[in-house]
Amino acid sequence: QVQLVESGGGLVQAGGSLRLSCAASGRFFSINNMGWYRQAPGNQRDVVAAITSDGTTNYADSVKGRFTISRDNAKNTVYLQMNSLKPEDTAVYYCNAVISAYIGTSLYDYNYWGQGTQVTVSS
């Protein structure tokens, strides 16, 4: 069973910084794309940042220049460094990963989500 465990959320003042971490554990062959999403009350879940297995990154326009996604493949962990935080960044942040695992001799891709971590930015 694969699990994604997130940490690092909390309460911060506007202009402050937080770093989120998400570690994958369990039995699998490889981790492909990883990403961070967020969902504010009454809103849909939107992508914030994504990173491929070779380190190519993409960001939502609203966080470009302020957030940085990175990964440590040896630790099966993805990070989100959030700087210059704004009240509108307040949301539950979810880690996502596409993970390949063998079932018998066949390799399949599975989409996993973390449990979510609350980020609250006060004005």
PDB file of C-alpha atoms in Angstrom, residues 27-99:
ATOM      1  CA  ARG A  27       6.062  -0.807  -2.329  1.00  0.00           C
ATOM      2  CA  PHE A  28       6.381   0.664  -5.817  1.00  0.00           C
ATOM      3  CA  PHE A  29       8.656   0.691  -8.838  1.00  0.00           C
ATOM      4  CA  SER A  30       9.017   4.411  -9.493  1.00  0.00           C
ATOM      5  CA  ILE A  31       7.501   7.828  -8.895  1.00  0.00           C
ATOM      6  CA  ASN A  32       6.682   9.787 -12.011  1.00  0.00           C
ATOM      7  CA  ASN A  33       5.118  13.259 -11.907  1.00  0.00           C
ATOM      8  CA  MET A  34       4.571  14.856  -8.515  1.00  0.00           C
ATOM      9  CA  GLY A  35       2.636  17.981  -7.696  1.00  0.00           C
ATOM     10  CA  TRP A  36       0.903  20.202  -5.224  1.00  0.00           C
ATOM     11  CA  TYR A  37      -2.740  21.243  -5.434  1.00  0.00           C
ATOM     12  CA  ARG A  38      -4.815  23.476  -3.207  1.00  0.00           C
ATOM     13  CA  GLN A  39      -8.466  23.865  -2.378  1.00  0.00           C
ATOM     14  CA  ALA A  40     -10.047  26.815  -0.602  1.00  0.00           C
ATOM     15  CA  PRO A  41     -13.555  26.546   0.892  1.00  0.00           C
ATOM     16  CA  GLY A  42     -16.179  26.638  -1.846  1.00  0.00           C
ATOM     17  CA  ASN A  43     -13.575  26.324  -4.587  1.00  0.00           C
ATOM     18  CA  GLN A  44     -12.382  23.462  -6.734  1.00  0.00           C
ATOM     19  CA  ARG A  45      -9.013  21.823  -6.246  1.00  0.00           C
ATOM     20  CA  ASP A  46      -6.460  23.535  -8.484  1.00  0.00           C
ATOM     21  CA  VAL A  47      -2.897  22.696  -9.383  1.00  0.00           C
ATOM     22  CA  VAL A  48      -0.255  24.909  -7.792  1.00  0.00           C
ATOM     23  CA  ALA A  49       2.974  23.378  -9.056  1.00  0.00           C
ATOM     24  CA  ALA A  50       4.176  20.170 -10.672  1.00  0.00           C
ATOM     25  CA  ILE A  51       7.510  18.484 -11.265  1.00  0.00           C
ATOM     26  CA  THR A  52       8.430  15.608 -13.556  1.00  0.00           C
ATOM     27  CA  SER A  53      10.787  12.768 -12.708  1.00  0.00           C
ATOM     28  CA  ASP A  54      13.634  14.589 -14.487  1.00  0.00           C
ATOM     29  CA  GLY A  55      12.985  17.850 -12.656  1.00  0.00           C
ATOM     30  CA  THR A  56      10.982  19.889 -15.160  1.00  0.00           C
ATOM     31  CA  THR A  57       8.670  22.234 -13.279  1.00  0.00           C
ATOM     32  CA  ASN A  58       5.455  24.113 -13.975  1.00  0.00           C
ATOM     33  CA  TYR A  59       3.600  26.652 -11.865  1.00  0.00           C
ATOM     34  CA  ALA A  60       0.215  28.270 -11.701  1.00  0.00           C
ATOM     35  CA  ASP A  61       0.457  31.916 -12.737  1.00  0.00           C
ATOM     36  CA  SER A  62      -0.704  33.027  -9.293  1.00  0.00           C
ATOM     37  CA  VAL A  63       2.372  31.554  -7.570  1.00  0.00           C
ATOM     38  CA  LYS A  64       5.125  32.069 -10.152  1.00  0.00           C
ATOM     39  CA  GLY A  65       8.121  33.784  -8.612  1.00  0.00           C
ATOM     40  CA  ARG A  66       6.936  33.050  -5.078  1.00  0.00           C
ATOM     41  CA  PHE A  67       6.686  29.248  -4.834  1.00  0.00           C
ATOM     42  CA  THR A  68       9.329  26.661  -5.706  1.00  0.00           C
ATOM     43  CA  ILE A  69       8.677  22.955  -6.145  1.00  0.00           C
ATOM     44  CA  SER A  70      11.524  20.469  -5.810  1.00  0.00           C
ATOM     45  CA  ARG A  71      11.994  16.773  -5.206  1.00  0.00           C
ATOM     46  CA  ASP A  72      14.519  14.424  -3.655  1.00  0.00           C
ATOM     47  CA  ASN A  73      14.242  11.154  -5.543  1.00  0.00           C
ATOM     48  CA  ALA A  74      16.445   9.316  -3.040  1.00  0.00           C
ATOM     49  CA  LYS A  75      13.952  10.192  -0.294  1.00  0.00           C
ATOM     50  CA  ASN A  76      10.818   9.835  -2.452  1.00  0.00           C
ATOM     51  CA  THR A  77       9.879  13.316  -1.290  1.00  0.00           C
ATOM     52  CA  VAL A  78       8.518  16.431  -2.953  1.00  0.00           C
ATOM     53  CA  TYR A  79       8.723  19.901  -1.416  1.00  0.00           C
ATOM     54  CA  LEU A  80       6.933  23.199  -1.896  1.00  0.00           C
ATOM     55  CA  GLN A  81       8.777  26.286  -0.692  1.00  0.00           C
ATOM     56  CA  MET A  82       6.267  29.113  -0.371  1.00  0.00           C
ATOM     57  CA  ASN A  83       7.565  32.650   0.010  1.00  0.00           C
ATOM     58  CA  SER A  84       5.847  36.052   0.068  1.00  0.00           C
ATOM     59  CA  LEU A  85       2.638  34.380   1.139  1.00  0.00           C
ATOM     60  CA  LYS A  86      -0.653  36.214   0.623  1.00  0.00           C
ATOM     61  CA  PRO A  87      -4.028  35.764   2.336  1.00  0.00           C
ATOM     62  CA  GLU A  88      -5.383  34.393  -0.945  1.00  0.00           C
ATOM     63  CA  ASP A  89      -2.923  31.487  -0.644  1.00  0.00           C
ATOM     64  CA  THR A  90      -4.993  30.207   2.286  1.00  0.00           C
ATOM     65  CA  ALA A  91      -6.231  26.709   1.450  1.00  0.00           C
ATOM     66  CA  VAL A  92      -5.780  23.026   2.133  1.00  0.00           C
ATOM     67  CA  TYR A  93      -2.742  21.890   0.175  1.00  0.00           C
ATOM     68  CA  TYR A  94      -2.660  18.367  -1.257  1.00  0.00           C
ATOM     69  CA  CYS A  95       0.290  16.409  -2.530  1.00  0.00           C
ATOM     70  CA  ASN A  96      -0.201  14.292  -5.646  1.00  0.00           C
ATOM     71  CA  ALA A  97       1.973  11.629  -7.227  1.00  0.00           C
ATOM     72  CA  VAL A  98       1.729   9.259 -10.169  1.00  0.00           C
ATOM     73  CA  ILE A  99       3.409   6.064  -9.041  1.00  0.00           C
TER      74      ILE A  99
END
